[in-house]
Amino acid sequence: NPRPHSTPGIHCTLNHVSLINPGSYSALSYCWGSSRLARSIYVDGLAVKVTENLHNALYNVSFWTQDKLELEEPVPLWVDAICINQADAEERSSQVRNMRQIYSRAKRVIAYVGIPFCLSTWSLYSQTSVSYLVSNQYVGKVVSNEGNLKKAWTENGWQILNLFFNEPYWARVWVIQEIAVASKVTMLYGDIEIPWGDLAVLLTTWKDSIDLVPPNKRAYKRTLHLLEFRNRFFVAREPIKLIDALRWSHSTHATDPRDNIFALLGLCHDGQTFVPIPNYKQPLDVIIADMANNMMSLNRSLDLICLKG
């Protein structure tokens, strides 16, 4: 909420709406981050502890909406940590089944990637430079120099991109569904906007040409699964099998390890077949055993037990 309050800080109002007719709203995609450095925000006047990364996300989103969208009124925003009672396992289990609808019906999904070296000059430089590097059609272009191939960008440019692609956001498993189903994705690095379309072009270029791959392959490979999921689900409208989704997302992480399964169910046509009801009261080993039994009995397949990790 951009309006001034008597108590300094981020102020929110919690509203109840129906998914049948929710009106115009945005949904936030972000990395929770460590809970050790908790910050306070105010929800209906009451202090609520959130992670530092969520605090930074709300702060930068509020500035971006005012500057870019020229909005003076409070922005309707879905934020899982605030809109779901995280201490209630039953509520979390029921809300998991709504995630696909929440993010697909949002006017836009705001993907807050993060910000390197907060409050430093390098931070601001990195934000604006990444926006330029990602959007420029010549990122990774190979040029000839006396018969030798070398990268067109300077080492400094690659370092900036490396910071961007090493942000913890890219390894979060819930990000997959949040980006894959969105009608529009707006990425924020600090409060600098980076269109998803530009990033998709860059990743596709690197994926299709081995000569254009950046020096640090591991950094950019962390994002390729997002390109795969969105191209399959949103662009091509192709069905996704749960076993394939688990394979593509094997390097992602979640605060609750059960989310490595639950976060993918809404994208998979057979998700409900193998995990009928997501249940946070159920131990992880029981969930995996039930899922494996269902796959073996229905598909006559042992593929699941071959998945690394």
mmCIF file of N, CA and C in Angstrom, residues 147-281:
data_model
loop_
_atom_site.group_PDB
_atom_site.id
_atom_site.type_symbol
_atom_site.label_atom_id
_atom_site.label_comp_id
_atom_site.label_asym_id
_atom_site.label_seq_id
_atom_site.Cartn_x
_atom_site.Cartn_y
_atom_site.Cartn_z
ATOM 1 N N GLY A 147 40.830 -15.317 -36.627
ATOM 2 C CA GLY A 147 40.642 -16.760 -36.761
ATOM 3 C C GLY A 147 40.211 -17.460 -35.493
ATOM 4 N N ASN A 148 40.206 -16.757 -34.371
ATOM 5 C CA ASN A 148 39.779 -17.361 -33.112
ATOM 6 C C ASN A 148 38.391 -16.864 -32.739
ATOM 7 N N LEU A 149 37.618 -17.738 -32.087
ATOM 8 C CA LEU A 149 36.289 -17.341 -31.619
ATOM 9 C C LEU A 149 36.381 -16.813 -30.197
ATOM 10 N N LYS A 150 35.709 -15.728 -29.947
ATOM 11 C CA LYS A 150 35.651 -15.208 -28.573
ATOM 12 C C LYS A 150 34.266 -14.628 -28.332
ATOM 13 N N LYS A 151 33.900 -14.489 -27.078
ATOM 14 C CA LYS A 151 32.592 -13.979 -26.727
ATOM 15 C C LYS A 151 32.560 -12.460 -26.901
ATOM 16 N N ALA A 152 31.414 -11.978 -27.390
ATOM 17 C CA ALA A 152 31.294 -10.552 -27.651
ATOM 18 C C ALA A 152 31.210 -9.743 -26.361
ATOM 19 N N TRP A 153 30.638 -10.358 -25.331
ATOM 20 C CA TRP A 153 30.487 -9.613 -24.079
ATOM 21 C C TRP A 153 31.742 -9.689 -23.241
ATOM 22 N N THR A 154 31.948 -8.654 -22.475
ATOM 23 C CA THR A 154 33.103 -8.603 -21.590
ATOM 24 C C THR A 154 32.898 -9.558 -20.422
ATOM 25 N N GLU A 155 33.999 -9.834 -19.733
ATOM 26 C CA GLU A 155 33.921 -10.695 -18.544
ATOM 27 C C GLU A 155 32.989 -10.092 -17.500
ATOM 28 N N ASN A 156 32.962 -8.774 -17.432
ATOM 29 C CA ASN A 156 32.091 -8.102 -16.464
ATOM 30 C C ASN A 156 30.623 -8.392 -16.760
ATOM 31 N N GLY A 157 30.272 -8.402 -18.040
ATOM 32 C CA GLY A 157 28.898 -8.708 -18.431
ATOM 33 C C GLY A 157 28.494 -10.108 -18.021
ATOM 34 N N TRP A 158 29.383 -11.076 -18.225
ATOM 35 C CA TRP A 158 29.085 -12.455 -17.832
ATOM 36 C C TRP A 158 28.962 -12.576 -16.322
ATOM 37 N N GLN A 159 29.765 -11.831 -15.577
ATOM 38 C CA GLN A 159 29.684 -11.875 -14.114
ATOM 39 C C GLN A 159 28.327 -11.377 -13.622
ATOM 40 N N ILE A 160 27.830 -10.333 -14.261
ATOM 41 C CA ILE A 160 26.526 -9.786 -13.881
ATOM 42 C C ILE A 160 25.418 -10.796 -14.175
ATOM 43 N N LEU A 161 25.462 -11.401 -15.364
ATOM 44 C CA LEU A 161 24.464 -12.417 -15.704
ATOM 45 C C LEU A 161 24.579 -13.626 -14.792
ATOM 46 N N ASN A 162 25.803 -13.972 -14.415
ATOM 47 C CA ASN A 162 26.017 -15.104 -13.534
ATOM 48 C C ASN A 162 25.362 -14.863 -12.172
ATOM 49 N N LEU A 163 25.476 -13.634 -11.654
ATOM 50 C CA LEU A 163 24.811 -13.281 -10.410
ATOM 51 C C LEU A 163 23.302 -13.446 -10.536
ATOM 52 N N PHE A 164 22.778 -12.976 -11.645
ATOM 53 C CA PHE A 164 21.335 -13.030 -11.889
ATOM 54 C C PHE A 164 20.834 -14.474 -11.912
ATOM 55 N N PHE A 165 21.515 -15.342 -12.663
ATOM 56 C CA PHE A 165 21.057 -16.718 -12.812
ATOM 57 C C PHE A 165 21.397 -17.590 -11.604
ATOM 58 N N ASN A 166 22.203 -17.092 -10.690
ATOM 59 C CA ASN A 166 22.494 -17.833 -9.471
ATOM 60 C C ASN A 166 21.614 -17.405 -8.303
ATOM 61 N N GLU A 167 20.654 -16.523 -8.539
ATOM 62 C CA GLU A 167 19.720 -16.155 -7.484
ATOM 63 C C GLU A 167 18.937 -17.392 -7.033
ATOM 64 N N PRO A 168 18.698 -17.560 -5.738
ATOM 65 C CA PRO A 168 17.970 -18.722 -5.227
ATOM 66 C C PRO A 168 16.582 -18.897 -5.840
ATOM 67 N N TYR A 169 16.014 -17.820 -6.361
ATOM 68 C CA TYR A 169 14.673 -17.878 -6.948
ATOM 69 C C TYR A 169 14.547 -18.988 -7.992
ATOM 70 N N TRP A 170 15.577 -19.128 -8.832
ATOM 71 C CA TRP A 170 15.492 -20.055 -9.966
ATOM 72 C C TRP A 170 15.401 -21.512 -9.527
ATOM 73 N N ALA A 171 15.867 -21.811 -8.318
ATOM 74 C CA ALA A 171 15.877 -23.200 -7.855
ATOM 75 C C ALA A 171 14.655 -23.548 -7.007
ATOM 76 N N ARG A 172 13.708 -22.626 -6.861
ATOM 77 C CA ARG A 172 12.518 -22.875 -6.048
ATOM 78 C C ARG A 172 11.490 -23.652 -6.860
ATOM 79 N N VAL A 173 10.981 -24.757 -6.321
ATOM 80 C CA VAL A 173 10.110 -25.638 -7.093
ATOM 81 C C VAL A 173 8.746 -25.000 -7.389
ATOM 82 N N TRP A 174 8.207 -24.191 -6.465
ATOM 83 C CA TRP A 174 6.893 -23.589 -6.708
ATOM 84 C C TRP A 174 6.910 -22.599 -7.864
ATOM 85 N N VAL A 175 8.088 -22.047 -8.169
ATOM 86 C CA VAL A 175 8.200 -21.098 -9.280
ATOM 87 C C VAL A 175 7.740 -21.726 -10.596
ATOM 88 N N ILE A 176 7.952 -23.032 -10.737
ATOM 89 C CA ILE A 176 7.634 -23.716 -11.996
ATOM 90 C C ILE A 176 6.180 -23.508 -12.377
ATOM 91 N N GLN A 177 5.265 -23.850 -11.472
ATOM 92 C CA GLN A 177 3.847 -23.698 -11.772
ATOM 93 C C GLN A 177 3.456 -22.236 -11.889
ATOM 94 N N GLU A 178 4.010 -21.395 -11.030
ATOM 95 C CA GLU A 178 3.646 -19.985 -11.009
ATOM 96 C C GLU A 178 3.963 -19.297 -12.330
ATOM 97 N N ILE A 179 5.056 -19.694 -12.983
ATOM 98 C CA ILE A 179 5.423 -19.118 -14.273
ATOM 99 C C ILE A 179 4.754 -19.848 -15.430
ATOM 100 N N ALA A 180 4.645 -21.165 -15.321
ATOM 101 C CA ALA A 180 4.119 -21.966 -16.433
ATOM 102 C C ALA A 180 2.672 -21.631 -16.769
ATOM 103 N N VAL A 181 1.843 -21.325 -15.768
ATOM 104 C CA VAL A 181 0.407 -21.135 -16.019
ATOM 105 C C VAL A 181 0.023 -19.678 -16.202
ATOM 106 N N ALA A 182 0.955 -18.753 -15.973
ATOM 107 C CA ALA A 182 0.619 -17.323 -15.964
ATOM 108 C C ALA A 182 0.238 -16.816 -17.357
ATOM 109 N N SER A 183 -0.793 -15.971 -17.407
ATOM 110 C CA SER A 183 -1.151 -15.339 -18.675
ATOM 111 C C SER A 183 -0.130 -14.277 -19.051
ATOM 112 N N LYS A 184 0.482 -13.660 -18.036
ATOM 113 C CA LYS A 184 1.532 -12.668 -18.274
ATOM 114 C C LYS A 184 2.514 -12.721 -17.116
ATOM 115 N N VAL A 185 3.805 -12.753 -17.441
ATOM 116 C CA VAL A 185 4.846 -12.790 -16.414
ATOM 117 C C VAL A 185 5.674 -11.507 -16.498
ATOM 118 N N THR A 186 5.747 -10.796 -15.392
ATOM 119 C CA THR A 186 6.612 -9.630 -15.285
ATOM 120 C C THR A 186 7.687 -9.944 -14.254
ATOM 121 N N MET A 187 8.938 -9.934 -14.671
ATOM 122 C CA MET A 187 10.036 -10.257 -13.771
ATOM 123 C C MET A 187 10.632 -8.963 -13.219
ATOM 124 N N LEU A 188 10.880 -8.950 -11.908
ATOM 125 C CA LEU A 188 11.505 -7.806 -11.263
ATOM 126 C C LEU A 188 12.832 -8.219 -10.650
ATOM 127 N N TYR A 189 13.858 -7.439 -10.935
ATOM 128 C CA TYR A 189 15.170 -7.600 -10.302
ATOM 129 C C TYR A 189 15.399 -6.320 -9.527
ATOM 130 N N GLY A 190 15.138 -6.359 -8.212
ATOM 131 C CA GLY A 190 14.962 -5.115 -7.489
ATOM 132 C C GLY A 190 13.644 -4.528 -7.956
ATOM 133 N N ASP A 191 13.657 -3.311 -8.464
ATOM 134 C CA ASP A 191 12.441 -2.754 -9.062
ATOM 135 C C ASP A 191 12.622 -2.522 -10.566
ATOM 136 N N ILE A 192 13.609 -3.216 -11.157
ATOM 137 C CA ILE A 192 13.851 -3.128 -12.601
ATOM 138 C C ILE A 192 13.089 -4.246 -13.307
ATOM 139 N N GLU A 193 12.319 -3.890 -14.318
ATOM 140 C CA GLU A 193 11.490 -4.865 -15.033
ATOM 141 C C GLU A 193 12.290 -5.584 -16.117
ATOM 142 N N ILE A 194 12.134 -6.897 -16.191
ATOM 143 C CA ILE A 194 12.735 -7.708 -17.244
ATOM 144 C C ILE A 194 11.622 -8.580 -17.838
ATOM 145 N N PRO A 195 11.194 -8.328 -19.072
ATOM 146 C CA PRO A 195 10.110 -9.111 -19.662
ATOM 147 C C PRO A 195 10.480 -10.591 -19.769
ATOM 148 N N TRP A 196 9.544 -11.468 -19.454
ATOM 149 C CA TRP A 196 9.782 -12.904 -19.578
ATOM 150 C C TRP A 196 10.111 -13.271 -21.021
ATOM 151 N N GLY A 197 9.471 -12.600 -21.985
ATOM 152 C CA GLY A 197 9.716 -12.906 -23.390
ATOM 153 C C GLY A 197 11.173 -12.736 -23.768
ATOM 154 N N ASP A 198 11.830 -11.680 -23.249
ATOM 155 C CA ASP A 198 13.251 -11.461 -23.525
ATOM 156 C C ASP A 198 14.092 -12.584 -22.934
ATOM 157 N N LEU A 199 13.749 -12.975 -21.715
ATOM 158 C CA LEU A 199 14.505 -14.045 -21.068
ATOM 159 C C LEU A 199 14.318 -15.367 -21.809
ATOM 160 N N ALA A 200 13.101 -15.627 -22.272
ATOM 161 C CA ALA A 200 12.830 -16.860 -23.007
ATOM 162 C C ALA A 200 13.628 -16.927 -24.303
ATOM 163 N N VAL A 201 13.737 -15.784 -25.003
ATOM 164 C CA VAL A 201 14.530 -15.738 -26.235
ATOM 165 C C VAL A 201 15.990 -16.031 -25.944
ATOM 166 N N LEU A 202 16.510 -15.436 -24.869
ATOM 167 C CA LEU A 202 17.904 -15.641 -24.490
ATOM 168 C C LEU A 202 18.171 -17.107 -24.153
ATOM 169 N N LEU A 203 17.299 -17.706 -23.322
ATOM 170 C CA LEU A 203 17.488 -19.102 -22.934
ATOM 171 C C LEU A 203 17.371 -20.041 -24.126
ATOM 172 N N THR A 204 16.439 -19.742 -25.024
ATOM 173 C CA THR A 204 16.276 -20.566 -26.226
ATOM 174 C C THR A 204 17.504 -20.492 -27.114
ATOM 175 N N THR A 205 18.085 -19.293 -27.227
ATOM 176 C CA THR A 205 19.307 -19.115 -28.020
ATOM 177 C C THR A 205 20.440 -19.951 -27.456
ATOM 178 N N TRP A 206 20.613 -19.889 -26.141
ATOM 179 C CA TRP A 206 21.670 -20.681 -25.508
ATOM 180 C C TRP A 206 21.407 -22.175 -25.612
ATOM 181 N N LYS A 207 20.150 -22.552 -25.527
ATOM 182 C CA LYS A 207 19.790 -23.969 -25.577
ATOM 183 C C LYS A 207 20.023 -24.564 -26.964
ATOM 184 N N ASP A 208 19.744 -23.781 -28.006
ATOM 185 C CA ASP A 208 19.796 -24.293 -29.376
ATOM 186 C C ASP A 208 21.169 -24.227 -30.016
ATOM 187 N N SER A 209 22.098 -23.465 -29.435
ATOM 188 C CA SER A 209 23.414 -23.324 -30.051
ATOM 189 C C SER A 209 24.502 -23.489 -29.005
ATOM 190 N N ILE A 210 25.269 -24.553 -29.124
ATOM 191 C CA ILE A 210 26.335 -24.823 -28.159
ATOM 192 C C ILE A 210 27.435 -23.767 -28.223
ATOM 193 N N ASP A 211 27.585 -23.108 -29.388
ATOM 194 C CA ASP A 211 28.618 -22.084 -29.541
ATOM 195 C C ASP A 211 28.305 -20.812 -28.756
ATOM 196 N N LEU A 212 27.031 -20.642 -28.388
ATOM 197 C CA LEU A 212 26.625 -19.412 -27.723
ATOM 198 C C LEU A 212 26.436 -19.576 -26.220
ATOM 199 N N VAL A 213 26.757 -20.741 -25.699
ATOM 200 C CA VAL A 213 26.584 -20.998 -24.275
ATOM 201 C C VAL A 213 27.560 -20.150 -23.475
ATOM 202 N N PRO A 214 27.096 -19.499 -22.387
ATOM 203 C CA PRO A 214 27.991 -18.662 -21.579
ATOM 204 C C PRO A 214 29.051 -19.488 -20.873
ATOM 205 N N PRO A 215 30.111 -18.840 -20.371
ATOM 206 C CA PRO A 215 31.195 -19.573 -19.719
ATOM 207 C C PRO A 215 30.727 -20.443 -18.552
ATOM 208 N N ASN A 216 29.791 -19.931 -17.736
ATOM 209 C CA ASN A 216 29.295 -20.700 -16.603
ATOM 210 C C ASN A 216 27.989 -21.391 -17.003
ATOM 211 N N LYS A 217 28.096 -22.625 -17.474
ATOM 212 C CA LYS A 217 26.922 -23.336 -17.970
ATOM 213 C C LYS A 217 25.940 -23.668 -16.852
ATOM 214 N N ARG A 218 26.445 -23.954 -15.657
ATOM 215 C CA ARG A 218 25.584 -24.385 -14.568
ATOM 216 C C ARG A 218 24.567 -23.314 -14.198
ATOM 217 N N ALA A 219 24.982 -22.046 -14.284
ATOM 218 C CA ALA A 219 24.076 -20.967 -13.885
ATOM 219 C C ALA A 219 22.863 -20.909 -14.791
ATOM 220 N N TYR A 220 23.073 -20.910 -16.102
ATOM 221 C CA TYR A 220 21.928 -20.762 -17.002
ATOM 222 C C TYR A 220 21.104 -22.041 -17.073
ATOM 223 N N LYS A 221 21.724 -23.201 -16.858
ATOM 224 C CA LYS A 221 20.989 -24.466 -16.909
ATOM 225 C C LYS A 221 19.959 -24.570 -15.791
ATOM 226 N N ARG A 222 20.159 -23.797 -14.712
ATOM 227 C CA ARG A 222 19.212 -23.824 -13.608
ATOM 228 C C ARG A 222 17.847 -23.284 -14.016
ATOM 229 N N THR A 223 17.786 -22.549 -15.134
ATOM 230 C CA THR A 223 16.533 -21.933 -15.558
ATOM 231 C C THR A 223 15.877 -22.645 -16.735
ATOM 232 N N LEU A 224 16.584 -23.591 -17.357
ATOM 233 C CA LEU A 224 16.046 -24.222 -18.563
ATOM 234 C C LEU A 224 14.766 -25.003 -18.299
ATOM 235 N N HIS A 225 14.621 -25.556 -17.089
ATOM 236 C CA HIS A 225 13.402 -26.317 -16.813
ATOM 237 C C HIS A 225 12.178 -25.404 -16.843
ATOM 238 N N LEU A 226 12.334 -24.127 -16.464
ATOM 239 C CA LEU A 226 11.212 -23.193 -16.524
ATOM 240 C C LEU A 226 10.776 -22.965 -17.969
ATOM 241 N N LEU A 227 11.747 -22.847 -18.858
ATOM 242 C CA LEU A 227 11.455 -22.685 -20.280
ATOM 243 C C LEU A 227 10.704 -23.912 -20.805
ATOM 244 N N GLU A 228 11.162 -25.101 -20.400
ATOM 245 C CA GLU A 228 10.533 -26.350 -20.843
ATOM 246 C C GLU A 228 9.085 -26.432 -20.370
ATOM 247 N N PHE A 229 8.854 -26.173 -19.095
ATOM 248 C CA PHE A 229 7.502 -26.262 -18.544
ATOM 249 C C PHE A 229 6.559 -25.254 -19.189
ATOM 250 N N ARG A 230 7.002 -23.998 -19.318
ATOM 251 C CA ARG A 230 6.099 -22.973 -19.877
ATOM 252 C C ARG A 230 5.825 -23.249 -21.351
ATOM 253 N N ASN A 231 6.833 -23.666 -22.105
ATOM 254 C CA ASN A 231 6.615 -23.980 -23.516
ATOM 255 C C ASN A 231 5.636 -25.142 -23.681
ATOM 256 N N ARG A 232 5.759 -26.148 -22.829
ATOM 257 C CA ARG A 232 4.868 -27.300 -22.925
ATOM 258 C C ARG A 232 3.444 -26.954 -22.482
ATOM 259 N N PHE A 233 3.343 -26.312 -21.306
ATOM 260 C CA PHE A 233 2.028 -26.105 -20.709
ATOM 261 C C PHE A 233 1.288 -24.927 -21.338
ATOM 262 N N PHE A 234 1.931 -23.771 -21.446
ATOM 263 C CA PHE A 234 1.235 -22.549 -21.855
ATOM 264 C C PHE A 234 1.279 -22.311 -23.354
ATOM 265 N N VAL A 235 2.424 -22.595 -23.978
ATOM 266 C CA VAL A 235 2.586 -22.294 -25.403
ATOM 267 C C VAL A 235 2.035 -23.412 -26.265
ATOM 268 N N ALA A 236 2.554 -24.637 -26.096
ATOM 269 C CA ALA A 236 2.146 -25.755 -26.938
ATOM 270 C C ALA A 236 0.887 -26.456 -26.436
ATOM 271 N N ARG A 237 0.520 -26.232 -25.176
ATOM 272 C CA ARG A 237 -0.648 -26.885 -24.562
ATOM 273 C C ARG A 237 -0.529 -28.405 -24.636
ATOM 274 N N GLU A 238 0.657 -28.909 -24.368
ATOM 275 C CA GLU A 238 0.884 -30.353 -24.401
ATOM 276 C C GLU A 238 0.712 -30.947 -23.009
ATOM 277 N N PRO A 239 0.133 -32.154 -22.912
ATOM 278 C CA PRO A 239 0.001 -32.791 -21.595
ATOM 279 C C PRO A 239 1.360 -33.137 -21.015
ATOM 280 N N ILE A 240 1.484 -32.991 -19.710
ATOM 281 C CA ILE A 240 2.735 -33.288 -19.005
ATOM 282 C C ILE A 240 2.497 -34.431 -18.032
ATOM 283 N N LYS A 241 3.342 -35.452 -18.091
ATOM 284 C CA LYS A 241 3.252 -36.569 -17.159
ATOM 285 C C LYS A 241 3.989 -36.212 -15.868
ATOM 286 N N LEU A 242 3.474 -36.711 -14.760
ATOM 287 C CA LEU A 242 4.100 -36.435 -13.471
ATOM 288 C C LEU A 242 5.530 -36.954 -13.425
ATOM 289 N N ILE A 243 5.786 -38.127 -13.976
ATOM 290 C CA ILE A 243 7.132 -38.695 -13.950
ATOM 291 C C ILE A 243 8.105 -37.798 -14.717
ATOM 292 N N ASP A 244 7.642 -37.192 -15.828
ATOM 293 C CA ASP A 244 8.495 -36.267 -16.592
ATOM 294 C C ASP A 244 8.723 -34.975 -15.815
ATOM 295 N N ALA A 245 7.673 -34.477 -15.163
ATOM 296 C CA ALA A 245 7.801 -33.257 -14.371
ATOM 297 C C ALA A 245 8.801 -33.445 -13.237
ATOM 298 N N LEU A 246 8.765 -34.603 -12.589
ATOM 299 C CA LEU A 246 9.720 -34.895 -11.515
ATOM 300 C C LEU A 246 11.145 -34.958 -12.062
ATOM 301 N N ARG A 247 11.287 -35.496 -13.256
ATOM 302 C CA ARG A 247 12.613 -35.615 -13.871
ATOM 303 C C ARG A 247 13.163 -34.238 -14.246
ATOM 304 N N TRP A 248 12.337 -33.392 -14.860
ATOM 305 C CA TRP A 248 12.786 -32.073 -15.294
ATOM 306 C C TRP A 248 13.127 -31.170 -14.108
ATOM 307 N N SER A 249 12.468 -31.378 -12.987
ATOM 308 C CA SER A 249 12.624 -30.474 -11.844
ATOM 309 C C SER A 249 13.507 -31.058 -10.750
ATOM 310 N N HIS A 250 14.302 -32.055 -11.071
ATOM 311 C CA HIS A 250 15.053 -32.783 -10.035
ATOM 312 C C HIS A 250 16.045 -31.903 -9.270
ATOM 313 N N SER A 251 16.463 -30.776 -9.855
ATOM 314 C CA SER A 251 17.469 -29.929 -9.193
ATOM 315 C C SER A 251 16.849 -28.786 -8.388
ATOM 316 N N THR A 252 15.518 -28.734 -8.309
ATOM 317 C CA THR A 252 14.867 -27.651 -7.573
ATOM 318 C C THR A 252 14.720 -28.010 -6.093
ATOM 319 N N HIS A 253 14.353 -26.996 -5.283
ATOM 320 C CA HIS A 253 14.286 -27.185 -3.846
ATOM 321 C C HIS A 253 13.000 -26.578 -3.282
ATOM 322 N N ALA A 254 12.656 -26.998 -2.070
ATOM 323 C CA ALA A 254 11.511 -26.441 -1.359
ATOM 324 C C ALA A 254 11.787 -26.491 0.135
ATOM 325 N N THR A 255 11.198 -25.549 0.866
ATOM 326 C CA THR A 255 11.345 -25.553 2.319
ATOM 327 C C THR A 255 10.786 -26.844 2.906
ATOM 328 N N ASP A 256 9.618 -27.255 2.411
ATOM 329 C CA ASP A 256 9.010 -28.531 2.792
ATOM 330 C C ASP A 256 9.249 -29.510 1.651
ATOM 331 N N PRO A 257 9.991 -30.605 1.864
ATOM 332 C CA PRO A 257 10.315 -31.526 0.769
ATOM 333 C C PRO A 257 9.101 -32.127 0.079
ATOM 334 N N ARG A 258 7.946 -32.150 0.731
ATOM 335 C CA ARG A 258 6.731 -32.663 0.092
ATOM 336 C C ARG A 258 6.305 -31.782 -1.077
ATOM 337 N N ASP A 259 6.740 -30.500 -1.029
ATOM 338 C CA ASP A 259 6.392 -29.586 -2.112
ATOM 339 C C ASP A 259 7.097 -29.933 -3.422
ATOM 340 N N ASN A 260 8.169 -30.704 -3.368
ATOM 341 C CA ASN A 260 8.813 -31.144 -4.609
ATOM 342 C C ASN A 260 7.882 -32.018 -5.434
ATOM 343 N N ILE A 261 6.837 -32.556 -4.795
ATOM 344 C CA ILE A 261 5.794 -33.313 -5.494
ATOM 345 C C ILE A 261 4.543 -32.460 -5.647
ATOM 346 N N PHE A 262 4.064 -31.887 -4.543
ATOM 347 C CA PHE A 262 2.799 -31.156 -4.556
ATOM 348 C C PHE A 262 2.820 -29.972 -5.525
ATOM 349 N N ALA A 263 3.972 -29.309 -5.669
ATOM 350 C CA ALA A 263 4.057 -28.118 -6.525
ATOM 351 C C ALA A 263 3.899 -28.433 -8.001
ATOM 352 N N LEU A 264 4.011 -29.708 -8.369
ATOM 353 C CA LEU A 264 3.943 -30.103 -9.782
ATOM 354 C C LEU A 264 2.583 -30.657 -10.183
ATOM 355 N N LEU A 265 1.754 -30.999 -9.208
ATOM 356 C CA LEU A 265 0.518 -31.728 -9.497
ATOM 357 C C LEU A 265 -0.419 -30.956 -10.415
ATOM 358 N N GLY A 266 -0.518 -29.632 -10.222
ATOM 359 C CA GLY A 266 -1.430 -28.828 -11.037
ATOM 360 C C GLY A 266 -1.042 -28.737 -12.494
ATOM 361 N N LEU A 267 0.200 -29.076 -12.828
ATOM 362 C CA LEU A 267 0.675 -29.014 -14.213
ATOM 363 C C LEU A 267 0.524 -30.336 -14.939
ATOM 364 N N CYS A 268 0.265 -31.409 -14.197
ATOM 365 C CA CYS A 268 0.324 -32.756 -14.773
ATOM 366 C C CYS A 268 -1.069 -33.341 -14.949
ATOM 367 N N HIS A 269 -1.338 -33.879 -16.130
ATOM 368 C CA HIS A 269 -2.664 -34.438 -16.406
ATOM 369 C C HIS A 269 -2.940 -35.679 -15.572
ATOM 370 N N ASP A 270 -1.889 -36.346 -15.113
ATOM 371 C CA ASP A 270 -2.072 -37.552 -14.306
ATOM 372 C C ASP A 270 -1.706 -37.331 -12.840
ATOM 373 N N GLY A 271 -1.546 -36.068 -12.428
ATOM 374 C CA GLY A 271 -1.143 -35.778 -11.064
ATOM 375 C C GLY A 271 -2.113 -36.315 -10.033
ATOM 376 N N GLN A 272 -3.419 -36.114 -10.269
ATOM 377 C CA GLN A 272 -4.430 -36.558 -9.309
ATOM 378 C C GLN A 272 -4.534 -38.077 -9.260
ATOM 379 N N THR A 273 -4.130 -38.731 -10.338
ATOM 380 C CA THR A 273 -4.166 -40.190 -10.374
ATOM 381 C C THR A 273 -3.185 -40.786 -9.374
ATOM 382 N N PHE A 274 -2.000 -40.198 -9.284
ATOM 383 C CA PHE A 274 -0.952 -40.755 -8.454
ATOM 384 C C PHE A 274 -0.885 -40.126 -7.058
ATOM 385 N N VAL A 275 -1.362 -38.871 -6.938
ATOM 386 C CA VAL A 275 -1.454 -38.215 -5.637
ATOM 387 C C VAL A 275 -2.849 -37.592 -5.567
ATOM 388 N N PRO A 276 -3.851 -38.367 -5.208
ATOM 389 C CA PRO A 276 -5.241 -37.884 -5.254
ATOM 390 C C PRO A 276 -5.486 -36.647 -4.398
ATOM 391 N N ILE A 277 -4.936 -36.621 -3.185
ATOM 392 C CA ILE A 277 -5.169 -35.501 -2.272
ATOM 393 C C ILE A 277 -3.851 -35.100 -1.609
ATOM 394 N N PRO A 278 -3.295 -33.923 -1.926
ATOM 395 C CA PRO A 278 -2.084 -33.460 -1.232
ATOM 396 C C PRO A 278 -2.361 -33.306 0.259
ATOM 397 N N ASN A 279 -1.514 -33.881 1.084
ATOM 398 C CA ASN A 279 -1.765 -33.889 2.525
ATOM 399 C C ASN A 279 -0.458 -33.610 3.275
ATOM 400 N N TYR A 280 -0.391 -32.428 3.914
ATOM 401 C CA TYR A 280 0.817 -32.055 4.646
ATOM 402 C C TYR A 280 0.930 -32.759 6.002
ATOM 403 N N LYS A 281 -0.108 -33.486 6.376
ATOM 404 C CA LYS A 281 -0.027 -34.278 7.605
ATOM 405 C C LYS A 281 0.597 -35.642 7.347
#
